Amino acid sequence: MNKNLDVETTPLFQEEWETELNKMVQSPFAPKWNVRIGDRIGENEFQFVQTFQKQLLDAKKQGVYQTKASIVSFLETYRHLSTHFSESLNGLNLVNDFESIPQMTRDDLQSNITKIIPNNMDLSQMVINPTSGTTGKPILAPNHPKAIGCYVPLIEYSVKRFGVKPIHSPKSTFAIQLCYQEKTIEYATCHSLAGGAKFAKINIHRNSWKKESDLQMFLSECSPQILTGDPYAFESAMKMGIKYHPEAIHSTALELTPALRNKLSEYFQCPIINFYSLNETGPIAYSCPLDPEWMHLLPHDLYLEVISKDTRTSVPSGNVGEIVVTGGRNPYLPLLCYRTGDFGEIQYGPCLCGDHFPRLRLLSGRKPVYFQKTNGETVNPIDVARILRKNPYIFQFQVEQLSRDEWECRLSLEKTIWEDVTIWEKETISIQKELESLFGPRSQVKLSNNFPLDGKKKIAFINSYRNEETI
Amino acid sequence: MLEIRHYVKLVLNTPFHQVDLGSLSLDALWFDVLFSRTKERNFFPFSKSFDSITNLNLKAIHVILANLFFDKESQIPEFPKETLLNYLTNTLPILSDLVPKFDSWTTDSERAEELVRNVFQTLNLLPQGETKEYFNDRFRSIDSRERTRILEETKKAQERAKEILRQMKQKEEEEAASKYNRE
């Protein structure tokens, strides 16, 4: 294999990082790496994140979070830069008319992204981080390496609150991200913003390893400070009997039920940090060290409100509503009252844990769904999403397991396709074939194209056959 | 001055059936118009002859305007001749390019009104019952040049949108930037 890192992908990389990283990449227990990915952090991005981190720590220390009054300067800036902002804020007085600002939806991100991206932005630095599509049609949120770089201080802040002290050295592995999928990208890299500390994304599925025992050996050899991933991956790791005790587990992407949290904490013997983060917003909140049911707003530059389903206006503490965010630091995607599609309640006031930013209790996040193959093995819905997402005609989808060998796959399609019977028939057969081969022999997949595309976040995966089972 | 509708009607009723555009002398036509409309007698020969114009569409717009100014009942007050001649030399070719069929000016009442307002604005003439502000407002809303500018801006925005979508598609296939967690 050639060099793992170079100035193209990791502009600030140093020779000694390569030496350390090689040990991980070339370990006899290593998984089958399939891509090379750097952090894309150059000098400018590095400085940007340093400043962001300083502001974050100052704001946390003083308990100064973003409010309706303080977000005005952000709105003023983008009012002149983004067509979406200027149209939405036209004729409005930002201080008095905040409630009248039209809310941005997933639909806007899917259909009007070109109006949201500020005019005259240099597009060359744009990065698209593909999502696993756990909620149907994913949003291709454009991002900038400097905004992605800010994940480092935000994640580090959250783990420090649980007693983990990140070691900024190329000799250290800060995190390993676990996935459990038939197929996914796997890579090892160093993060410039963490002094070259190593990071790897691995697939714990047996497809990825030369020998089954390698995974266990690899984890012990790398000894990452923390494990990141989604509840599904952690639960799979637990079921596989992986023996590793990280300093903490950092769980994102799907709802972490209290039952699974307790099981994971007992099994891995470490704190479980629940992290609320969306591709389009970046990190939003992390669970309070004293009360895991509540999550503290994490960044200082994001204004968070909870709005009523009926009036679409902010509701006071103690009321449940949709979580709406404004602000952020992604220069390609400034958010203007963005409706996340997630529901919860917000509470203000000091917290005994020491973080006095508002606290959020998510009502119901994205619940993990487990499909079962005809031979009894579980299927990660992400693999289903992978098949459906690569088809350019499919805008949104929902897949439901009806019985042991019956599935229904509901699709919203590009109009020209379902109007053209010949193309559609050909597509149907190929999708059916691919899904049935994933679900196993004798499985039957029924396809329909009556799934409405309305920009709303909908459950993408339902298992009505096994949904009585709980974790 | 009369109300704008009178002038619009004059434009719409331009007697093209009496005109042979090919053989028409624009210099002779404008001489007659200006001779009948002014006490000055030293405007001829024009600083720039119009007889070299061969574009029939442009010639036709000259005819429409000549007809508008010739009618004594139109109560158009006296105006500086040089301003009109400059207008005919510099602005009309642009309008002729923007609206490539002259009969658009005589069949579409909004285009007719645009032409009247266009020349009236240059000559600083105000139809009866209108304020300067109203006049300008109305003119902006029907001005072909303004419409073209907006169209061009829209086109630019569309091109940028296309470029953004193209880049997004390309970047989606490119390698992303590493981050510790997934969403």
XYZ file of C-alpha atoms in Angstrom:
654
model
C 0.000 0.000 0.000
C 1.190 3.525 -0.732
C 1.444 6.164 1.913
C -1.718 6.364 3.991
C -1.659 10.099 4.355
C -0.493 12.821 2.048
C -0.787 16.575 1.814
C -3.737 16.215 -0.545
C -5.971 14.580 2.024
C -4.215 15.738 5.197
C -2.443 19.026 4.444
C -0.819 19.289 7.891
C 0.389 15.701 8.183
C 3.839 14.988 9.625
C 6.285 12.185 8.911
C 6.080 10.639 12.375
C 2.299 10.292 12.053
C 2.838 8.079 9.032
C 5.135 5.777 11.026
C 2.557 5.353 13.785
C -0.354 5.042 11.395
C 1.466 2.373 9.390
C 1.547 0.158 12.461
C -2.241 0.294 12.596
C -2.852 -0.039 8.887
C -0.395 -2.879 8.431
C -1.300 -4.775 11.580
C -1.735 -8.491 10.869
C -5.129 -8.183 12.563
C -6.272 -5.176 10.528
C -9.569 -5.285 8.655
C -9.757 -5.024 4.879
C -9.279 -1.284 4.457
C -11.024 -0.007 1.357
C -10.521 3.773 1.218
C -8.073 6.425 2.320
C -9.491 9.510 3.961
C -7.796 12.501 5.514
C -9.158 15.370 7.578
C -8.565 18.026 4.880
C -7.457 20.433 7.572
C -5.042 23.067 6.246
C -3.528 26.011 8.096
C -6.660 28.180 7.634
C -8.997 25.450 8.810
C -6.705 24.753 11.768
C -6.816 28.394 12.873
C -10.597 28.495 12.394
C -11.123 25.471 14.634
C -8.683 26.826 17.259
C -10.701 30.042 17.449
C -13.949 28.098 17.546
C -12.654 25.936 20.397
C -11.566 28.966 22.406
C -14.985 30.576 21.929
C -16.716 27.332 22.858
C -14.738 26.930 26.085
C -15.224 30.592 27.066
C -18.937 30.370 26.364
C -19.275 27.150 28.370
C -17.328 28.662 31.264
C -19.549 31.725 31.372
C -22.742 29.882 30.506
C -23.333 32.125 27.468
C -25.289 30.291 24.819
C -26.928 31.501 21.642
C -30.277 33.222 22.126
C -32.907 34.846 19.948
C -31.281 38.208 20.666
C -27.725 37.107 19.952
C -28.538 35.249 16.716
C -29.528 38.524 15.006
C -26.005 39.302 13.794
C -25.847 35.875 12.119
C -29.151 36.627 10.366
C -27.898 40.061 9.298
C -24.785 38.535 7.746
C -26.588 35.900 5.719
C -29.487 38.175 4.791
C -27.174 39.679 2.178
C -25.349 36.520 1.180
C -27.960 33.817 0.756
C -30.955 34.141 -1.559
C -32.983 31.907 0.741
C -32.247 34.209 3.684
C -33.003 37.407 1.769
C -36.303 36.005 0.489
C -37.333 34.634 3.891
C -36.334 37.773 5.799
C -37.710 40.220 3.233
C -39.530 43.051 4.991
C -38.969 41.581 8.436
C -37.488 43.372 11.394
C -35.128 40.751 12.786
C -35.588 41.765 16.402
C -39.365 42.120 16.457
C -40.475 39.700 13.765
C -38.371 36.637 14.593
C -41.522 34.551 15.025
C -42.610 35.401 11.476
C -39.527 33.964 9.802
C -40.577 31.058 7.557
C -39.058 27.824 8.817
C -36.562 25.899 6.718
C -37.430 22.261 6.172
C -35.764 19.120 4.896
C -37.667 19.794 1.712
C -35.819 23.114 1.320
C -32.515 21.322 1.740
C -33.495 18.768 -0.865
C -35.065 21.119 -3.405
C -33.725 24.619 -2.740
C -30.160 23.996 -1.653
C -28.857 26.237 -4.436
C -30.728 29.190 -2.932
C -29.446 28.478 0.563
C -25.757 28.266 -0.316
C -24.483 31.848 -0.022
C -23.852 33.577 -3.336
C -20.287 33.845 -4.530
C -19.134 31.050 -2.199
C -16.096 29.276 -3.601
C -17.387 25.767 -4.207
C -13.994 24.095 -4.456
C -13.750 23.377 -0.718
C -17.169 21.768 -0.573
C -17.355 18.311 0.956
C -20.311 15.966 0.901
C -20.270 13.439 3.715
C -22.611 10.673 2.680
C -25.057 9.610 5.353
C -26.266 6.118 5.958
C -29.824 7.193 5.234
C -31.478 5.857 8.348
C -34.411 8.208 7.770
C -35.096 7.554 4.134
C -33.892 10.036 1.568
C -30.705 11.463 3.008
C -29.859 15.107 2.736
C -26.696 15.764 0.838
C -25.653 18.532 3.167
C -22.715 20.401 1.688
C -20.049 21.034 4.290
C -16.650 22.650 4.676
C -13.587 20.917 6.161
C -13.323 23.685 8.765
C -16.883 23.021 9.988
C -16.246 19.276 10.040
C -13.011 20.061 11.901
C -15.107 21.644 14.666
C -16.489 18.177 15.460
C -13.138 17.497 17.161
C -13.357 20.122 19.938
C -17.095 19.450 20.313
C -16.644 15.696 20.718
C -13.605 16.230 22.936
C -15.594 18.601 25.123
C -18.318 15.992 25.552
C -15.921 13.170 26.461
C -13.978 15.370 28.897
C -17.246 15.902 30.754
C -17.180 12.141 31.359
C -13.605 12.134 32.613
C -11.842 11.162 29.376
C -8.698 13.183 28.636
C -7.956 12.998 24.898
C -4.269 12.304 24.255
C -2.957 14.416 21.416
C -0.199 12.193 20.108
C 0.254 10.078 16.998
C 1.049 7.183 19.327
C -2.483 7.316 20.690
C -5.682 6.129 19.071
C -8.409 8.489 20.144
C -11.387 6.703 18.669
C -12.478 3.752 16.637
C -15.822 3.950 14.979
C -17.711 0.683 14.836
C -20.193 -0.208 12.135
C -22.114 -3.368 11.558
C -23.034 -3.545 7.913
C -22.613 -5.970 5.035
C -20.571 -3.326 3.270
C -19.213 0.072 4.224
C -16.091 2.189 3.903
C -13.224 1.318 6.243
C -10.163 3.441 6.769
C -7.537 4.549 9.252
C -6.279 8.101 9.527
C -4.783 10.764 11.800
C -6.529 13.931 12.934
C -4.435 17.089 12.688
C -6.670 18.804 15.226
C -5.821 16.117 17.762
C -2.033 16.275 17.361
C -2.064 13.419 14.880
C -3.947 11.006 17.143
C -5.224 8.037 15.164
C -8.774 7.223 14.216
C -10.231 4.278 12.350
C -13.616 3.381 11.011
C -14.115 -0.364 10.960
C -16.887 -2.783 10.112
C -17.333 -5.435 12.767
C -19.280 -7.607 10.328
C -17.394 -10.849 9.643
C -17.178 -9.903 5.934
C -14.470 -7.421 6.841
C -11.979 -9.676 8.598
C -9.538 -12.282 7.463
C -10.053 -14.295 10.650
C -12.906 -13.943 13.117
C -10.541 -13.440 16.060
C -8.809 -10.527 14.294
C -11.360 -7.931 15.363
C -10.769 -8.665 19.024
C -6.999 -8.575 18.543
C -7.156 -5.384 16.489
C -9.132 -3.510 19.140
C -6.779 -4.609 21.913
C -3.746 -3.699 19.840
C -5.020 -0.192 18.942
C -6.573 0.363 22.383
C -8.664 3.384 21.390
C -9.666 5.763 24.161
C -13.261 5.739 23.051
C -15.511 3.789 20.720
C -17.941 5.689 18.542
C -20.847 4.333 16.544
C -24.584 3.832 16.638
C -26.567 1.731 19.138
C -26.980 -0.943 16.502
C -23.210 -1.386 16.133
C -22.649 -1.439 19.908
C -25.391 -3.952 20.431
C -23.908 -6.135 17.704
C -20.439 -5.845 19.281
C -21.944 -6.916 22.610
C -23.726 -9.888 21.023
C -20.488 -10.909 19.328
C -18.848 -11.010 22.728
C -16.166 -8.434 21.980
C -14.065 -7.851 25.056
C -12.777 -4.329 25.197
C -13.160 -1.644 27.812
C -12.863 1.833 26.322
C -12.799 4.930 28.517
C -16.214 5.847 27.084
C -18.709 4.926 24.411
C -19.954 7.705 22.190
C -23.287 6.828 20.620
C -24.901 8.753 17.745
C -27.264 8.472 14.800
C -30.059 6.468 16.382
C -32.059 6.634 19.555
C -30.288 5.001 22.465
C -32.937 3.439 24.657
C -32.347 3.513 28.429
C -32.428 -0.293 28.462
C -29.667 -0.609 25.877
C -27.687 2.191 27.507
C -27.664 0.312 30.812
C -26.735 -2.961 29.135
C -23.889 -1.340 27.208
C -22.597 0.449 30.277
C -22.608 -2.788 32.233
C -21.024 -4.789 29.427
C -18.291 -2.329 28.374
C -17.837 -1.004 31.916
C -17.618 2.619 30.864
C -19.788 5.700 30.633
C -22.121 5.856 27.655
C -22.335 9.297 26.078
C -25.395 9.818 23.961
C -24.723 12.360 21.248
C -27.324 14.187 19.181
C -25.877 15.230 15.852
C -27.297 15.672 12.373
C -25.462 15.802 9.095
C -27.122 19.110 8.269
C -26.463 20.777 11.658
C -23.380 19.065 13.079
C -23.320 18.206 16.790
C -26.307 19.586 18.705
C -26.287 18.060 22.189
C -24.671 15.446 24.442
C -26.109 13.604 27.402
C -25.742 15.180 30.837
C -23.240 13.242 33.009
C -25.693 13.401 35.905
C -28.955 12.623 34.125
C -28.594 10.702 30.854
C -32.238 11.340 29.927
C -31.303 14.977 29.318
C -28.839 16.328 26.810
C -27.040 19.660 27.037
C -26.933 21.933 24.028
C -23.320 21.555 22.942
C -22.173 24.365 20.612
C -22.341 28.038 21.545
C -23.208 29.201 18.026
C -26.435 27.308 17.462
C -29.766 28.785 18.565
C -32.175 26.050 19.518
C -35.920 26.358 20.000
C -38.753 23.928 20.495
C -41.817 24.876 18.475
C -45.435 23.909 18.850
C -46.923 21.555 16.301
C -50.002 23.753 15.970
C -48.807 27.331 16.187
C -45.260 26.753 14.907
C -43.996 29.181 17.517
C -41.619 28.621 20.433
C -43.105 26.817 23.399
C -42.018 27.415 26.985
C -40.053 24.880 29.075
C -41.952 21.738 29.859
C -43.773 21.566 26.519
C -43.002 19.104 23.797
C -42.478 20.256 20.234
C -40.258 20.074 17.196
C -36.603 21.017 17.561
C -35.669 23.978 15.383
C -32.157 25.331 14.973
C -30.677 28.548 13.608
C -27.036 29.433 13.057
C -24.061 27.132 13.027
C -20.661 27.408 11.378
C -21.049 25.558 8.107
C -20.402 28.296 5.529
C -22.204 26.315 2.817
C -25.299 25.661 4.878
C -26.343 28.498 7.185
C -29.479 27.372 8.982
C -32.511 29.610 9.297
C -35.059 28.170 11.725
C -34.356 24.676 10.431
C -36.954 22.111 11.475
C -34.991 19.009 12.372
C -37.975 16.653 12.353
C -36.982 15.552 15.863
C -39.223 16.185 18.847
C -38.425 16.977 22.437
C -38.605 19.496 25.230
C -36.172 22.127 26.424
C -35.303 23.306 29.914
C -33.266 26.327 30.928
C -31.373 27.109 34.104
C -28.215 25.935 35.857
C -27.411 22.236 36.058
C -25.579 20.482 38.875
C -23.218 18.883 36.343
C -21.679 22.296 35.695
C -22.785 22.807 32.094
C -25.411 25.536 32.250
C -26.409 25.436 28.584
C -30.089 24.528 27.986
C -31.040 20.900 28.372
C -32.936 18.906 25.839
C -34.933 15.753 26.276
C -35.550 13.961 23.011
C -38.994 12.488 22.790
C -38.303 9.783 20.298
C -35.259 9.734 18.175
C -34.578 7.462 15.319
C -35.280 4.025 16.687
C -33.088 1.260 15.430
C -34.972 -1.289 13.349
C -33.770 -4.827 12.996
C -34.725 -6.886 9.977
C -34.378 -10.638 9.990
C -33.153 -12.712 7.095
C -35.037 -15.834 6.120
C -32.291 -17.857 7.833
C -32.678 -15.887 11.063
C -29.616 -13.641 10.770
C -30.148 -9.941 11.259
C -29.874 -7.441 8.420
C -28.702 -3.926 9.035
C -31.244 -1.545 7.448
C -28.289 0.532 6.300
C -27.545 -2.185 3.775
C -31.120 -1.859 2.531
C -30.640 1.909 2.322
C -27.403 1.435 0.393
C -29.233 -0.515 -2.323
C -32.108 1.955 -2.591
C -29.999 5.089 -2.334
C -27.741 4.269 -5.225
C -30.779 4.253 -7.542
C -31.021 7.812 -8.861
C -34.776 7.620 -9.477
C -35.671 6.933 -5.856
C -36.251 10.072 -3.802
C -37.506 8.568 -0.578
C -38.414 5.135 0.641
C -39.882 3.026 3.388
C -39.213 -0.661 3.870
C -41.360 -2.844 6.077
C -40.839 -6.462 7.031
C -44.312 -8.012 7.099
C -43.490 -11.607 7.942
C -40.518 -13.939 8.037
C -40.084 -13.842 4.283
C -42.264 -10.957 3.098
C -41.217 -7.351 2.680
C -42.905 -4.282 1.302
C -40.800 -1.537 -0.179
C -42.606 1.768 -0.740
C -40.916 4.300 -2.955
C -41.370 7.848 -4.054
C -39.955 8.144 -7.507
C -39.034 10.684 -10.053
C -42.202 11.318 -12.092
C -40.713 10.492 -15.480
C -39.912 7.014 -14.226
C -43.231 5.802 -12.979
C -44.849 7.266 -16.049
C -42.569 5.193 -18.257
C -43.710 1.633 -17.703
C -40.817 -0.012 -19.534
C -38.066 1.636 -17.538
C -39.946 1.205 -14.304
C -40.492 -2.509 -14.873
C -36.799 -2.980 -15.527
C -35.877 -1.022 -12.394
C -38.410 -2.923 -10.282
C -36.953 -6.261 -11.241
C -33.413 -5.206 -10.501
C -34.276 -3.654 -7.104
C -36.358 -6.672 -6.142
C -33.555 -9.020 -7.095
C -30.996 -7.129 -5.085
C -33.153 -6.844 -1.963
C -34.206 -10.488 -2.129
C -30.597 -11.567 -2.363
C -29.878 -9.516 0.763
C -32.849 -10.922 2.692
C -32.050 -14.498 1.746
C -33.550 -17.462 -0.154
C -37.357 -17.498 -0.572
C -37.695 -13.887 0.499
C -40.308 -11.877 -1.371
C -40.160 -8.145 -1.831
C -43.232 -6.284 -3.028
C -42.543 -2.857 -4.535
C -44.975 0.041 -4.660
C -44.555 3.622 -5.771
C -47.201 5.285 -3.625
C -44.914 6.777 -0.988
C -45.542 10.521 -0.853
C -42.579 12.836 -1.159
C -43.336 15.758 1.092
C -39.980 16.555 2.634
C -41.055 15.253 6.018
C -38.829 13.009 8.040
C -40.524 9.656 7.991
C -39.692 6.304 9.431
C -37.697 4.561 6.747
C -37.688 1.110 8.274
C -40.474 -0.742 9.989
C -40.453 -4.295 11.183
C -44.053 -5.156 11.919
C -43.090 -8.828 12.055
C -40.673 -8.476 14.945
C -41.567 -5.150 16.496
C -42.967 -6.724 19.611
C -39.408 -7.610 20.554
C -37.537 -5.011 22.516
C -33.887 -4.663 23.262
C -50.930 66.452 -22.731
C -53.645 63.830 -22.951
C -53.957 60.670 -20.880
C -51.576 57.840 -21.736
C -54.345 55.748 -23.331
C -54.686 58.232 -26.193
C -51.043 57.822 -27.146
C -51.186 54.068 -26.778
C -54.133 54.033 -29.158
C -52.183 56.120 -31.665
C -49.353 53.605 -31.634
C -51.730 50.647 -31.953
C -53.392 52.317 -34.934
C -50.209 53.118 -36.861
C -51.402 53.106 -40.533
C -48.892 50.609 -41.866
C -51.179 49.901 -44.806
C -50.177 53.328 -46.157
C -46.453 52.648 -45.809
C -44.018 50.909 -48.107
C -41.183 50.269 -45.651
C -38.704 49.350 -48.378
C -38.875 52.619 -50.285
C -39.636 54.918 -47.378
C -37.221 57.796 -46.672
C -36.945 58.210 -42.885
C -35.232 61.571 -43.287
C -38.175 62.854 -45.326
C -40.636 61.451 -42.834
C -38.985 63.047 -39.800
C -38.574 66.293 -41.701
C -42.326 66.439 -42.226
C -43.054 65.564 -38.608
C -40.696 68.084 -37.127
C -41.623 70.755 -39.675
C -45.240 70.551 -38.644
C -44.450 70.396 -34.910
C -41.999 73.180 -34.407
C -41.338 76.768 -35.084
C -37.619 76.094 -35.428
C -36.625 75.716 -39.025
C -32.939 74.995 -38.738
C -33.073 71.323 -37.727
C -32.356 70.010 -41.172
C -30.195 68.369 -42.360
C -30.126 65.987 -39.363
C -26.740 65.528 -37.709
C -26.959 61.878 -38.724
C -29.041 60.721 -41.666
C -31.577 57.929 -41.037
C -31.782 56.939 -44.679
C -28.881 54.538 -44.330
C -31.034 52.294 -42.121
C -31.998 49.120 -43.973
C -33.288 47.056 -41.064
C -37.031 47.015 -41.733
C -37.891 46.358 -38.118
C -36.002 49.447 -37.007
C -37.487 51.483 -39.840
C -40.953 50.395 -38.731
C -40.404 51.674 -35.198
C -39.406 55.013 -36.684
C -42.715 55.019 -38.539
C -44.660 54.263 -35.363
C -43.031 57.142 -33.497
C -43.334 59.532 -36.414
C -47.037 58.791 -36.517
C -47.277 59.423 -32.781
C -45.601 62.830 -32.978
C -47.190 63.952 -36.252
C -50.740 64.042 -34.951
C -51.455 67.645 -33.849
C -54.468 66.570 -31.788
C -52.174 64.609 -29.561
C -51.345 67.844 -27.706
C -47.712 66.902 -27.266
C -45.953 70.121 -26.282
C -42.783 71.261 -27.960
C -39.632 69.355 -27.023
C -35.919 69.684 -27.783
C -35.416 68.221 -31.245
C -31.846 67.124 -30.573
C -33.030 64.958 -27.698
C -35.484 63.191 -29.973
C -32.882 62.746 -32.700
C -30.426 61.316 -30.170
C -33.132 58.981 -28.947
C -33.833 57.802 -32.472
C -30.144 57.235 -33.096
C -29.150 55.570 -29.832
C -32.154 53.992 -28.119
C -34.306 52.749 -30.965
C -31.742 50.246 -32.306
C -31.625 48.660 -28.815
C -35.407 48.376 -28.645
C -35.442 46.988 -32.132
C -32.995 44.274 -31.077
C -34.929 43.448 -27.915
C -38.256 43.186 -29.710
C -37.347 41.748 -33.082
C -40.846 41.993 -34.611
C -42.124 45.537 -35.033
C -45.762 44.512 -35.015
C -45.341 43.528 -31.351
C -45.419 47.283 -30.674
C -48.678 47.722 -32.523
C -50.533 44.577 -31.498
C -49.648 44.261 -27.824
C -50.994 47.188 -25.827
C -48.374 46.754 -23.103
C -45.538 47.005 -25.657
C -47.278 50.034 -27.200
C -47.433 51.674 -23.797
C -43.800 50.797 -23.188
C -42.758 52.525 -26.407
C -44.754 55.651 -25.562
C -43.358 55.831 -22.054
C -39.876 55.102 -23.270
C -39.816 58.087 -25.606
C -41.797 60.324 -23.243
C -39.341 59.626 -20.454
C -36.455 60.677 -22.668
C -38.273 63.872 -23.697
C -39.432 64.522 -20.160
C -43.119 64.516 -21.124
C -45.769 63.597 -18.597
C -49.218 62.341 -19.697
C -52.204 63.990 -18.098
C -53.202 62.796 -14.639
C -49.868 61.154 -13.807
C -47.189 62.066 -11.318
C -43.548 61.615 -12.221
C -43.352 58.824 -9.665
C -46.318 56.969 -11.073
C -44.972 57.388 -14.582
C -41.575 55.904 -13.683
C -43.086 53.108 -11.648
C -45.328 52.010 -14.454
C -42.527 52.336 -16.984
C -40.161 50.140 -14.951
C -42.772 47.452 -14.708
C -43.196 47.185 -18.491
C -39.729 48.172 -19.695
C -38.284 45.515 -22.000
C -34.758 46.450 -21.023
C -35.641 45.977 -17.337
C -37.331 42.674 -18.162
C -34.248 41.577 -20.050
C -32.008 42.568 -17.148
C -34.130 40.526 -14.752
C -34.131 37.610 -17.177
C -30.372 37.796 -17.430
C -30.028 37.851 -13.668
C -32.341 34.874 -13.408
C -30.299 33.123 -16.054
C -27.125 33.823 -14.088
C -28.755 32.489 -10.914
C -29.884 29.397 -12.801
C -26.407 28.846 -14.158
C -24.972 29.124 -10.660
C -27.608 26.710 -9.374
C -26.666 24.276 -12.105
C -23.001 24.630 -11.207
C -23.746 24.024 -7.501
C -25.705 20.868 -8.280
C -22.981 19.645 -10.615
C -20.332 20.241 -7.941
C -22.458 18.550 -5.277
C -22.838 15.479 -7.438
C -19.125 15.417 -8.106
C -18.198 15.977 -4.452
C -20.540 13.228 -3.372
C -18.390 10.813 -5.318
C -15.165 12.306 -4.001
C -13.542 11.336 -0.779
C -15.118 13.023 2.235
C -13.395 14.493 5.277
C -12.840 12.191 8.220
C -14.921 12.724 11.339
C -15.114 10.731 14.531
C -18.808 10.005 14.579
C -21.574 9.214 12.193
C -24.991 10.746 11.836
